[in-house]
PDB file of C-alpha atoms in Angstrom:
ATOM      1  CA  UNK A  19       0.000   0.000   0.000  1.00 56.00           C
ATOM      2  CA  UNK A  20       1.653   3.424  -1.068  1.00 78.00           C
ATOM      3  CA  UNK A  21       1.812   5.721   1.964  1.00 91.00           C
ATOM      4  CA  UNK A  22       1.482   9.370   2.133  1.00 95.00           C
ATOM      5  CA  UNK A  23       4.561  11.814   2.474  1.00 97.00           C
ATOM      6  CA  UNK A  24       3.540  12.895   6.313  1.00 97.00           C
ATOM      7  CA  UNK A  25       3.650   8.825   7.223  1.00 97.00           C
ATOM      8  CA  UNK A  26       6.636   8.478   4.702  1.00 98.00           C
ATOM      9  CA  UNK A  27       8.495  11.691   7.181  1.00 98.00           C
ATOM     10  CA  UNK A  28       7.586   9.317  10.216  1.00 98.00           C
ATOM     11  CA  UNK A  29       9.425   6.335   8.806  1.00 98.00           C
ATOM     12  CA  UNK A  30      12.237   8.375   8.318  1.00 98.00           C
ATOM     13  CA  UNK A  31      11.982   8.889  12.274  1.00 98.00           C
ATOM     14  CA  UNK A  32      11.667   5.591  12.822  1.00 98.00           C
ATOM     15  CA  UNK A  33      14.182   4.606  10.644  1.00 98.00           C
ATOM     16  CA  UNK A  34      16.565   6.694  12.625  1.00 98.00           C
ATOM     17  CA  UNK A  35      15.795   5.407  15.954  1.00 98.00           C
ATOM     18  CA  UNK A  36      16.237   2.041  14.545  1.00 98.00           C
ATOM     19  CA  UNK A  37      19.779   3.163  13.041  1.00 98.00           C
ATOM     20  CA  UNK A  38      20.932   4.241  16.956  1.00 98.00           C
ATOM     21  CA  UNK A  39      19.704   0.993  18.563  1.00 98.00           C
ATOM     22  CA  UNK A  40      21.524  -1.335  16.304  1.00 98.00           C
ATOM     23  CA  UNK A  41      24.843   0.376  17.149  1.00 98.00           C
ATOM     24  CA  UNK A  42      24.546   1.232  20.127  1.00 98.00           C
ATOM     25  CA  UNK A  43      23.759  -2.504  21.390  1.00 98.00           C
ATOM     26  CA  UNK A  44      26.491  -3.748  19.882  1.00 98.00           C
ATOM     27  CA  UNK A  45      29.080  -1.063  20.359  1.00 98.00           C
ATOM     28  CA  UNK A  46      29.852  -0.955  17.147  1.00 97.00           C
ATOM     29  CA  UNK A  47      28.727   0.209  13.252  1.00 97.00           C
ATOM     30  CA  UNK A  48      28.384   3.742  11.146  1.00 97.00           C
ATOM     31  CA  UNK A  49      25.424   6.203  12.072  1.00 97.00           C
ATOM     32  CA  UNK A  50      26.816   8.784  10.591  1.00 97.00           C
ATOM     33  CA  UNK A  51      26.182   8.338   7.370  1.00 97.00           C
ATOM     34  CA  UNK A  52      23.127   6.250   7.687  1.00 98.00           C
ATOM     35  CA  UNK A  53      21.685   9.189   8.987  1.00 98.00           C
ATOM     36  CA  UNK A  54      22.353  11.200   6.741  1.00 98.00           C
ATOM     37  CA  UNK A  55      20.889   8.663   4.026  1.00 98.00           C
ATOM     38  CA  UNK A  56      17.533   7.803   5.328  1.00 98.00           C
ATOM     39  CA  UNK A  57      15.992  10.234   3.308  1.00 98.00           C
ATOM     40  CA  UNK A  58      17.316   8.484   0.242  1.00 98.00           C
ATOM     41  CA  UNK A  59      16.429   5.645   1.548  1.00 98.00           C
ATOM     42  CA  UNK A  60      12.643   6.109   2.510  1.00 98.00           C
ATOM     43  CA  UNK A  61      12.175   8.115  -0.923  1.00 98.00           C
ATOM     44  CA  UNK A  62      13.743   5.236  -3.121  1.00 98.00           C
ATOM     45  CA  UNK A  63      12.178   2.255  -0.889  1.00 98.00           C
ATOM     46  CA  UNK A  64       8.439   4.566  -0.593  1.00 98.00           C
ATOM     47  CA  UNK A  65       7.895   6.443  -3.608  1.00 97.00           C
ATOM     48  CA  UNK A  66      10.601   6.071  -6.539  1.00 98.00           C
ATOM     49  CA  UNK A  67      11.542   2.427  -6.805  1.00 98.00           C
ATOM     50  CA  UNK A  68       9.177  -0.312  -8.778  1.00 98.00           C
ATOM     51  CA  UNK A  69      10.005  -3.819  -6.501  1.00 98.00           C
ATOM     52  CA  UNK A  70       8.226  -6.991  -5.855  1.00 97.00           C
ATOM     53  CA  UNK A  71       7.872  -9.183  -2.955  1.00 97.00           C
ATOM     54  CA  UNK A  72       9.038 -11.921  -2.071  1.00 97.00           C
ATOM     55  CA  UNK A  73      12.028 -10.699  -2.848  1.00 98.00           C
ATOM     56  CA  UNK A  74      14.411 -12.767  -6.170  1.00 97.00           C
ATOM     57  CA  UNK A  75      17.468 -11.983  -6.523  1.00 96.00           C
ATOM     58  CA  UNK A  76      17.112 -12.503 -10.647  1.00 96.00           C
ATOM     59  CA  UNK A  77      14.449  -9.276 -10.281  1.00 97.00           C
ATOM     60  CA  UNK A  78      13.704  -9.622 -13.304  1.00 96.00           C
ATOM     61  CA  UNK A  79      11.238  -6.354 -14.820  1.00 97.00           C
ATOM     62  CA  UNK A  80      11.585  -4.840 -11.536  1.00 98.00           C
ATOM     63  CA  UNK A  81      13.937  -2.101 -10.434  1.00 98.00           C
ATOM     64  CA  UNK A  82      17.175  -3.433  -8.945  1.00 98.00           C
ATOM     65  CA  UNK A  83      19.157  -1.381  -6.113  1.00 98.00           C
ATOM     66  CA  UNK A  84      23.227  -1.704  -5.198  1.00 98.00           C
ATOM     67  CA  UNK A  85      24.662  -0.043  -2.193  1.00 98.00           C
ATOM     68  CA  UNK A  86      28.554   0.541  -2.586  1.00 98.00           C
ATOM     69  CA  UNK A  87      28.983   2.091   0.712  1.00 97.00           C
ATOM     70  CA  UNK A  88      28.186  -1.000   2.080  1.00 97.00           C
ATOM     71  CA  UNK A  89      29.289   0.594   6.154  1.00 97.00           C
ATOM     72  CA  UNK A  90      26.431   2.306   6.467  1.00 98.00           C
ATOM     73  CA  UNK A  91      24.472  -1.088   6.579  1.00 98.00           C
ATOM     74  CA  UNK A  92      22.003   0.268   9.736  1.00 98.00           C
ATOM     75  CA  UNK A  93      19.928   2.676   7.353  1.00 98.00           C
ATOM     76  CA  UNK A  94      19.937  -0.180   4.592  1.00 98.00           C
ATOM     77  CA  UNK A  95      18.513  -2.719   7.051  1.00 98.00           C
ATOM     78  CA  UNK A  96      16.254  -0.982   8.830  1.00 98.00           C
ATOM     79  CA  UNK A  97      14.727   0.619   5.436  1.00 98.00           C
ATOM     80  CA  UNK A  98      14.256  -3.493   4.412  1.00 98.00           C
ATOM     81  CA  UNK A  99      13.033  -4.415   7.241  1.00 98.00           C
ATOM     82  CA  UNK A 100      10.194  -1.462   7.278  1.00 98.00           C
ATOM     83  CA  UNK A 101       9.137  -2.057   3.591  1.00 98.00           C
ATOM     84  CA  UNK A 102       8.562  -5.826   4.301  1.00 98.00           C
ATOM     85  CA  UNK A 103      11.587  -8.290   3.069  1.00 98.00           C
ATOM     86  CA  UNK A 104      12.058  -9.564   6.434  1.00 98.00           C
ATOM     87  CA  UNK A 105      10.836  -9.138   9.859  1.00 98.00           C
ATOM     88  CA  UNK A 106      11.551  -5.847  11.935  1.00 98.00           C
ATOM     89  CA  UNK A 107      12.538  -7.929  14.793  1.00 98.00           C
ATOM     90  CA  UNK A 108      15.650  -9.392  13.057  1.00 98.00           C
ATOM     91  CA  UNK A 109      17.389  -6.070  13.355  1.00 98.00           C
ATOM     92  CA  UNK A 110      18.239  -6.520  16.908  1.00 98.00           C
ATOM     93  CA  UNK A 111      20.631  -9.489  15.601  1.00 98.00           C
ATOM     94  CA  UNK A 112      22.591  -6.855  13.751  1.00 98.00           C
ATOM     95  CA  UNK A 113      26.471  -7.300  13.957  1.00 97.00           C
ATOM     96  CA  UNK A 114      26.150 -10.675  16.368  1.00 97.00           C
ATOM     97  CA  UNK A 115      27.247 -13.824  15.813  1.00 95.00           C
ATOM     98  CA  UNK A 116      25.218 -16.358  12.870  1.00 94.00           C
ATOM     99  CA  UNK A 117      23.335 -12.857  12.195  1.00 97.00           C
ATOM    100  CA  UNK A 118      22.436 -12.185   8.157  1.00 97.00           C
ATOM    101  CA  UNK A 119      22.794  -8.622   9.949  1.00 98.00           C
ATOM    102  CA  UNK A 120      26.851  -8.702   9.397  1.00 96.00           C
ATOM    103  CA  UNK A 121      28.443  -4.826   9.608  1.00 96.00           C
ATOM    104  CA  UNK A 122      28.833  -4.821   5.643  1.00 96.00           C
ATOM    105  CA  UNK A 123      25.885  -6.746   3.847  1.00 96.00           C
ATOM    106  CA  UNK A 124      26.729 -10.278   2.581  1.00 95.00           C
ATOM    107  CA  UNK A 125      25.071 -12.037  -0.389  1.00 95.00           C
ATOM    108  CA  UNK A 126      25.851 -16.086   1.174  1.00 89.00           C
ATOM    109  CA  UNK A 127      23.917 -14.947   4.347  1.00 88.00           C
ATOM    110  CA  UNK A 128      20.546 -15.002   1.564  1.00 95.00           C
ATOM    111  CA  UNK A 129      19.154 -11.967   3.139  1.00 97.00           C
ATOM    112  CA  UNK A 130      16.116 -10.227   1.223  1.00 98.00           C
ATOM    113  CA  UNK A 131      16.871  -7.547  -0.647  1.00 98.00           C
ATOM    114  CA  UNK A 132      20.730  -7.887  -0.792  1.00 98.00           C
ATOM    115  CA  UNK A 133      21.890  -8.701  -4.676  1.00 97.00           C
ATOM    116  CA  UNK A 134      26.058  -8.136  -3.915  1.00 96.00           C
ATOM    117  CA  UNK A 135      28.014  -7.870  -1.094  1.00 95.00           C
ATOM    118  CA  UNK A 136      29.630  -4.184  -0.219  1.00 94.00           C
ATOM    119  CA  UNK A 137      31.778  -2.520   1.571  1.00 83.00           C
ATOM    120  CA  UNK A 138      35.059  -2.718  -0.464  1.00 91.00           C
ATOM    121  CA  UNK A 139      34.764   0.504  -1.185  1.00 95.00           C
ATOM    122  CA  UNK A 140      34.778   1.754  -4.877  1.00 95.00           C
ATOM    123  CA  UNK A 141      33.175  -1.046  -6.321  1.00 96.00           C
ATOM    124  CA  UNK A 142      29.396  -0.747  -6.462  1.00 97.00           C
ATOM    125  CA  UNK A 143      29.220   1.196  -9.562  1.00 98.00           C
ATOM    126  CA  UNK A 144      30.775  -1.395 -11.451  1.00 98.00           C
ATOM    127  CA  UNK A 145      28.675  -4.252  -9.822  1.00 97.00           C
ATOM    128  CA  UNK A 146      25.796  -1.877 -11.024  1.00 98.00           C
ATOM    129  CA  UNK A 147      27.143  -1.361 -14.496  1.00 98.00           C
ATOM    130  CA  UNK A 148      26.962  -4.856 -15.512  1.00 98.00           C
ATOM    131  CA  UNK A 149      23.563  -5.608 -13.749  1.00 98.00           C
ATOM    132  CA  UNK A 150      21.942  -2.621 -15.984  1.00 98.00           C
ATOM    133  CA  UNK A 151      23.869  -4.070 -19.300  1.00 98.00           C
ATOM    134  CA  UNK A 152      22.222  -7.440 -18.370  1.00 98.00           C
ATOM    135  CA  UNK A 153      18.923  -5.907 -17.988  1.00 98.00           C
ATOM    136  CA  UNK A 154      19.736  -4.534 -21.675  1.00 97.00           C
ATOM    137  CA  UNK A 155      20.362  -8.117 -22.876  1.00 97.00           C
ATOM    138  CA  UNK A 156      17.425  -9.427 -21.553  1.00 97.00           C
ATOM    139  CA  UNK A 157      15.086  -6.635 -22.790  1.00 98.00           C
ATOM    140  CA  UNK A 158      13.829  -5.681 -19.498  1.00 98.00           C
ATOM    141  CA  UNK A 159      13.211  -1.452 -19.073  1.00 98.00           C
ATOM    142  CA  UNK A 160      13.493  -1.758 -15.498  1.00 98.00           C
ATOM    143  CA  UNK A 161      16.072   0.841 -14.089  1.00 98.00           C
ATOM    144  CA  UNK A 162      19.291   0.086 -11.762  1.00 98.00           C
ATOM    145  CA  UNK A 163      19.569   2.332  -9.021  1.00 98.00           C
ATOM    146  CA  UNK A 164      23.114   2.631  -6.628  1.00 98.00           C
ATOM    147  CA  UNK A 165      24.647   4.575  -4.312  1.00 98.00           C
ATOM    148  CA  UNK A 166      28.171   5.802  -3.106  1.00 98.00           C
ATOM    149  CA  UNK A 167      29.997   7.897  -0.406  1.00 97.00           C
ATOM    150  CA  UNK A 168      31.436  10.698  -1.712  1.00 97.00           C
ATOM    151  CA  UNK A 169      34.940   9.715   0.450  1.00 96.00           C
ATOM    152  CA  UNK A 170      35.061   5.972  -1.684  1.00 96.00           C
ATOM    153  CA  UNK A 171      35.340   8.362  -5.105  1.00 97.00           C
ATOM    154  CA  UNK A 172      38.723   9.296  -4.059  1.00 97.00           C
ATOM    155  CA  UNK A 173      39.243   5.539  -5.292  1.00 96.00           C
ATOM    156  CA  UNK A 174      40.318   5.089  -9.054  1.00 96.00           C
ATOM    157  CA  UNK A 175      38.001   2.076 -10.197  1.00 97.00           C
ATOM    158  CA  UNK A 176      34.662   4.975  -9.972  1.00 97.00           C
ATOM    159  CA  UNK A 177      36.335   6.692 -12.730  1.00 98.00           C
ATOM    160  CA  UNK A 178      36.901   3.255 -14.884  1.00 98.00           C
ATOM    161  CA  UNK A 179      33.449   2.703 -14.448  1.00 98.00           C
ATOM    162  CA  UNK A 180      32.203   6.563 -14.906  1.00 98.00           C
ATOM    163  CA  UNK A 181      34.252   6.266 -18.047  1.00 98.00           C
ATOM    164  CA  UNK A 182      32.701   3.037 -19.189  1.00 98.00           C
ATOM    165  CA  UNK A 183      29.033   3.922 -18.244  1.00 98.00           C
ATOM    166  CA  UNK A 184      29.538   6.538 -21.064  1.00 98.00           C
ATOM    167  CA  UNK A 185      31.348   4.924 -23.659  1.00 98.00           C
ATOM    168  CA  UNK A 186      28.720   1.985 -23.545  1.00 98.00           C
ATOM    169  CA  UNK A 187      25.966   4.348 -23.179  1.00 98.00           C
ATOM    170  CA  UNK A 188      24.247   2.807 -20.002  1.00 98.00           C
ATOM    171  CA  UNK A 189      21.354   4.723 -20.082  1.00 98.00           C
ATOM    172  CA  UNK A 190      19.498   2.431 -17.554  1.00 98.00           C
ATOM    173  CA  UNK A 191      20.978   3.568 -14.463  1.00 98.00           C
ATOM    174  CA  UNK A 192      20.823   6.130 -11.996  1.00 99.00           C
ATOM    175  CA  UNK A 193      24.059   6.484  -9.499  1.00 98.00           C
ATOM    176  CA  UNK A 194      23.289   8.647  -6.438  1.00 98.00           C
ATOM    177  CA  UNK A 195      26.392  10.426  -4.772  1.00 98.00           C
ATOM    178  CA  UNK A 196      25.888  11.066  -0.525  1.00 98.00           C
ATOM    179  CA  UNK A 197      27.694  14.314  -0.878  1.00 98.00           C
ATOM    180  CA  UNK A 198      28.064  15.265   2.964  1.00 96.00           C
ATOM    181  CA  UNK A 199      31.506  16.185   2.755  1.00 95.00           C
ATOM    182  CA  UNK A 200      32.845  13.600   5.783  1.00 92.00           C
ATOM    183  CA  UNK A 201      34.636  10.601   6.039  1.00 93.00           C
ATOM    184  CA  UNK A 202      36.677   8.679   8.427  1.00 88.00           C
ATOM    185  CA  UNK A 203      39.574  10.579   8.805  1.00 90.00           C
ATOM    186  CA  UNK A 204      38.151  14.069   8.403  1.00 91.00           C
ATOM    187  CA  UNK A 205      36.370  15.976   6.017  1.00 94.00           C
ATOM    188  CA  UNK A 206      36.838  15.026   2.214  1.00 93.00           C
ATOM    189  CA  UNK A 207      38.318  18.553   0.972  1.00 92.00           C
ATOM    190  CA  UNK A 208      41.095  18.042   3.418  1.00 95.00           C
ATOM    191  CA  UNK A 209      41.940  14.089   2.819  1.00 95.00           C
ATOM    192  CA  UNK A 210      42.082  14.397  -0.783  1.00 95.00           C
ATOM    193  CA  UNK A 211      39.775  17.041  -2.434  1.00 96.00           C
ATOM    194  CA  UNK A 212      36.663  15.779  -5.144  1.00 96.00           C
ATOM    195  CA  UNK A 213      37.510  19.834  -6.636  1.00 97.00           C
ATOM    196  CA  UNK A 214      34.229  20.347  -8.945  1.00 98.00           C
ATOM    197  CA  UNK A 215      32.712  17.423  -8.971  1.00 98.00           C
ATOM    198  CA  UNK A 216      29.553  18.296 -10.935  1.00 98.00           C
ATOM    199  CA  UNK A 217      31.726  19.450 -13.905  1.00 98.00           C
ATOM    200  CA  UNK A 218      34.307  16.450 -13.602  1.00 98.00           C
ATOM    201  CA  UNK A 219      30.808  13.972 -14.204  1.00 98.00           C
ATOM    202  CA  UNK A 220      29.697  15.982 -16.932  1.00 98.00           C
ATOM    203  CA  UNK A 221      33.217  15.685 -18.712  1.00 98.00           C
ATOM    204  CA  UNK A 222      33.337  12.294 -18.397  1.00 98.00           C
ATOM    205  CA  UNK A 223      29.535  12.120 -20.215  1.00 98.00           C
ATOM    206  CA  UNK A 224      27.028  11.992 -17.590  1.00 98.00           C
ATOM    207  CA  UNK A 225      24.226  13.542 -17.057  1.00 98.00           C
ATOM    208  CA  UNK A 226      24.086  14.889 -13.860  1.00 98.00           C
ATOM    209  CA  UNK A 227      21.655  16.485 -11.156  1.00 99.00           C
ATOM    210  CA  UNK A 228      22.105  17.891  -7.928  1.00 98.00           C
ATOM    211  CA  UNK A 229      19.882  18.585  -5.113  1.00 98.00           C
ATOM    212  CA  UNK A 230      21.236  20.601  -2.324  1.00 98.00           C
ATOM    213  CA  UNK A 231      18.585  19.512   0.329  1.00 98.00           C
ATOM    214  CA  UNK A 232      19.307  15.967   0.724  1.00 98.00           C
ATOM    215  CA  UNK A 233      17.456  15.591   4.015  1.00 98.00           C
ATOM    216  CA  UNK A 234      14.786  17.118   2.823  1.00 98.00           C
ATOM    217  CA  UNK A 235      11.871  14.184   1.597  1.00 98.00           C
ATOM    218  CA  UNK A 236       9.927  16.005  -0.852  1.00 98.00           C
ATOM    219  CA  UNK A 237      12.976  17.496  -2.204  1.00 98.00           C
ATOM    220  CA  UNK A 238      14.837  14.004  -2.868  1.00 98.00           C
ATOM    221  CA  UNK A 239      11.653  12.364  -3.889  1.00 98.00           C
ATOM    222  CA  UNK A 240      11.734  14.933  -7.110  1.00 98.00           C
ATOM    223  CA  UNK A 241      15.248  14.808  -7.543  1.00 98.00           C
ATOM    224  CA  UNK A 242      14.992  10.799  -8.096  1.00 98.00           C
ATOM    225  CA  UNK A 243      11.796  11.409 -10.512  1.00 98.00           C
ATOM    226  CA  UNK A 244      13.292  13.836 -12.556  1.00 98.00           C
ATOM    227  CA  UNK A 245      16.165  11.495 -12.727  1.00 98.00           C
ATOM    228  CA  UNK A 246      14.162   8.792 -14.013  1.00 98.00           C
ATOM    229  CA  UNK A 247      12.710  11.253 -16.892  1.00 98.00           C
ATOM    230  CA  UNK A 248      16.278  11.647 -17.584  1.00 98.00           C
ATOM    231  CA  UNK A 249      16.952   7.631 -18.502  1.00 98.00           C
ATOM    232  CA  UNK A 250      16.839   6.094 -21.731  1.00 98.00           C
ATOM    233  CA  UNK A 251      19.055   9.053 -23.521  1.00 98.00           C
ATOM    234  CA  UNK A 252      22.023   7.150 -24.455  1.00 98.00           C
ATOM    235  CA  UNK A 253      23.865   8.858 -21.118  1.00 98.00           C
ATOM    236  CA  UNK A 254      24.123   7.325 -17.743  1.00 98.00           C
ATOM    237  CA  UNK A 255      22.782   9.488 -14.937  1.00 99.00           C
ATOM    238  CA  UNK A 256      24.032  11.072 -12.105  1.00 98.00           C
ATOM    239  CA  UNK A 257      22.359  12.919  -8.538  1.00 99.00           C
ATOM    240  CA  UNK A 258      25.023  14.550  -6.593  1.00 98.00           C
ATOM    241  CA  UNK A 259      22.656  14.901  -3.386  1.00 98.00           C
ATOM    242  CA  UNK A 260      24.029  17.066  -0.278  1.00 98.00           C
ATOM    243  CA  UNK A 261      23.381  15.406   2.823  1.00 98.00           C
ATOM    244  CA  UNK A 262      24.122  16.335   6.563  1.00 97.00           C
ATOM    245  CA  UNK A 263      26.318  13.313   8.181  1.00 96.00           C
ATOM    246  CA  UNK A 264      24.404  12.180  11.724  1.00 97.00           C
ATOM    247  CA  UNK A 265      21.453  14.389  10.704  1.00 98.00           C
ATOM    248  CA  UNK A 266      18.248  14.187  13.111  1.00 98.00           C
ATOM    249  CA  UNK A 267      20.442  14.135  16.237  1.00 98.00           C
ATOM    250  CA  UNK A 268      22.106  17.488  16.727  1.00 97.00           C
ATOM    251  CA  UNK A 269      25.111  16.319  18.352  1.00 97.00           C
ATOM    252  CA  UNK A 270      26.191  14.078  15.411  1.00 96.00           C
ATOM    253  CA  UNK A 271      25.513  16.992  12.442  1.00 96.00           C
ATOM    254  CA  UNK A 272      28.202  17.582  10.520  1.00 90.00           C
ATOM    255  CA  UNK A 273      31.048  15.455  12.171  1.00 89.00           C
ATOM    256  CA  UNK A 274      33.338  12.854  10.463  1.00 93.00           C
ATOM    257  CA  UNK A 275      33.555  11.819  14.276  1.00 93.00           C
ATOM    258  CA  UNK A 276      30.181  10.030  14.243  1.00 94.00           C
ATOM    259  CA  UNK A 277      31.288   7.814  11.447  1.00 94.00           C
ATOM    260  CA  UNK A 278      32.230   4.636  12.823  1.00 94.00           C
ATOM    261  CA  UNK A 279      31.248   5.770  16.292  1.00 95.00           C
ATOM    262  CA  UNK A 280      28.399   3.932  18.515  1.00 97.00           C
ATOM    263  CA  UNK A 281      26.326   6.368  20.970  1.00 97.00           C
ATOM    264  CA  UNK A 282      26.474   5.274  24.973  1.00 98.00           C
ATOM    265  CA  UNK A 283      23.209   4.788  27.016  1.00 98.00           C
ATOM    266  CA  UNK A 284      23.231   8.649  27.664  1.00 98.00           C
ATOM    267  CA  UNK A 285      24.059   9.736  24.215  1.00 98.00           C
ATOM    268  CA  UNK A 286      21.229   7.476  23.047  1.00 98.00           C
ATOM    269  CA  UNK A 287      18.666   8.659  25.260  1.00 98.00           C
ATOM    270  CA  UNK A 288      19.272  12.150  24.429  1.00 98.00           C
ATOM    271  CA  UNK A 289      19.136  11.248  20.604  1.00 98.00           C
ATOM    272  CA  UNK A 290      15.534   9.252  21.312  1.00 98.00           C
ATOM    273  CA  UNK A 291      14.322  12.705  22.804  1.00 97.00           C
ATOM    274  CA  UNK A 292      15.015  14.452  19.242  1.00 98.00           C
ATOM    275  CA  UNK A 293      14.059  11.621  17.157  1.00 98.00           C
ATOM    276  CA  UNK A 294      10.299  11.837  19.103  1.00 96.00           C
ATOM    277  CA  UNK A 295       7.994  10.236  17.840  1.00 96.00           C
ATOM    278  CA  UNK A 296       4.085   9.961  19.694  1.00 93.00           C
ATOM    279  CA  UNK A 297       3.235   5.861  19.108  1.00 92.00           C
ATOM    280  CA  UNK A 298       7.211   4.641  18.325  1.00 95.00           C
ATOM    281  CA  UNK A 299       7.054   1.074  16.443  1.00 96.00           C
ATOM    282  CA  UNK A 300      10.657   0.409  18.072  1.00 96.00           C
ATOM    283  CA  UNK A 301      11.711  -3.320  18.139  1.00 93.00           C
TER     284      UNK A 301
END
């Protein structure tokens, strides 16, 4: 049943508080950026992507979607678990032992909704590439939809693959950039600058969007629409979308230090109070 943008804006709550309790039981995992995706996340999973379930991983004349990023697993499974591929519950077995929860998703675990294992950074693009050529082959119009850090572009295979994407005119895909400036070690101007990233895409044949309010719902709903009017050109297609790293909990905005880093019982209270919502469908 398609839901309405105010109970869409809750599940992005909910999603959040999900996102906090996973980490912070196990001590471990990335809220930083899967905050600062679950926008993305709620609009492609909501509004923007066609998917069936049960969940196949062949998918065949229905949308397919390929996290590169694959650390900021939290937002990922939460956003799965909320649409229906597998049972809210199993979140609290996220990062433990025999969990399909692992910290970077795995394919031989057979968890719904994952089609490739991620977290070797710089990668998923590729991975995407030759799912949307396949689609190609087998005449299905469905699109391929991914997403990267902006840190992992700083790795050399995104180019190969930006390259390709153009020269083989893969018009069937849409590649979503988390633009929030942040990575591990600091921000990404000062570890090794992106410079003007909008024009460098362009050059290397892409068409490419932008939306500077990435945490905005409404706004990132429209920006993956218009990308999808933008498909079938002969050009692969690009959003660079601005998001706020640990956005929704104020002392997480903006800080490569929320990363990798797990809130404590106090910290995680305190986030719960901001993230309020009136009938919370915690697990």
């Amino acid at each position: 049943m398609s839901k309405s943008i105010e109970e869409l804006k809750s599940l992005t709550t909910q999603i959040r508080r999900d996102i906090l309790r996973m980490v912070h039981a196990v001590n471990s995992g990335h809220p930083g950026g899967s905050l600062g995706c679950t926008e993305f996340f709620t609009a492609l999973y909501g509004k923007v992507m066609n998917y069936n379930l049960p969940f196949t991983m062949e998918g065949k004349n229905e949308d397919h979607f390929y996290l590169s990023n694959g650390h900021i697993s939290p937002v990922f499974y939460s956003t799965l678990a909320r649409f229906g591929f597998f049972p809210v519950d199993e979140l609290r077995t996220f990062r433990k032992l025999d969990s399909r929860l692992q910290g970077h998703p795995t394919t031989h675990e057979g968890l719904p909704g994952i089609r490739v294992a991620s977290g070797s950074l710089g990668q998923g693009l590729s991975v995407a590439l030759g799912a949307a050529q396949g689609k190609k082959i087998d005449g299905d119009n469905s699109l391929v939809y991914t997403l990267q850090g902006d840190g992992e572009l700083q790795e050399g295979q995104n180019w190969e693959a930006f390259m390709y994407a153009a020269s083989k005119k893969v018009d069937n895909i849409i590649s979503t950039i988390d633009y929030n400036g942040q990575q591990i070690d600091g921000s990404t101007d000062n570890v090794l600058s992106l410079g003007n990233l909008h024009a460098k895409l362009e050059a290397f044949g892409w068409t490419v969007l932008e939306e500077k309010n990435g945490n905005d719902l409404e706004a990132v709903i429209a920006i993956l629409e218009k990308a999808k009017t933008e498909t079938g050109k002969e050009k692969p297609v690009a959003i660079i979308l601005h998001t706020q790293m640990g956005n929704g909990v104020d002392f997480m905005m903006g800080s490569h230090a929320w990363h990798g880093k797990a809130p404590n019982d106090e910290q995680l209270d305190t986030a719960f109070k901001q993230l309020y919502l009136e009938a919370p469908a915690d697990y």
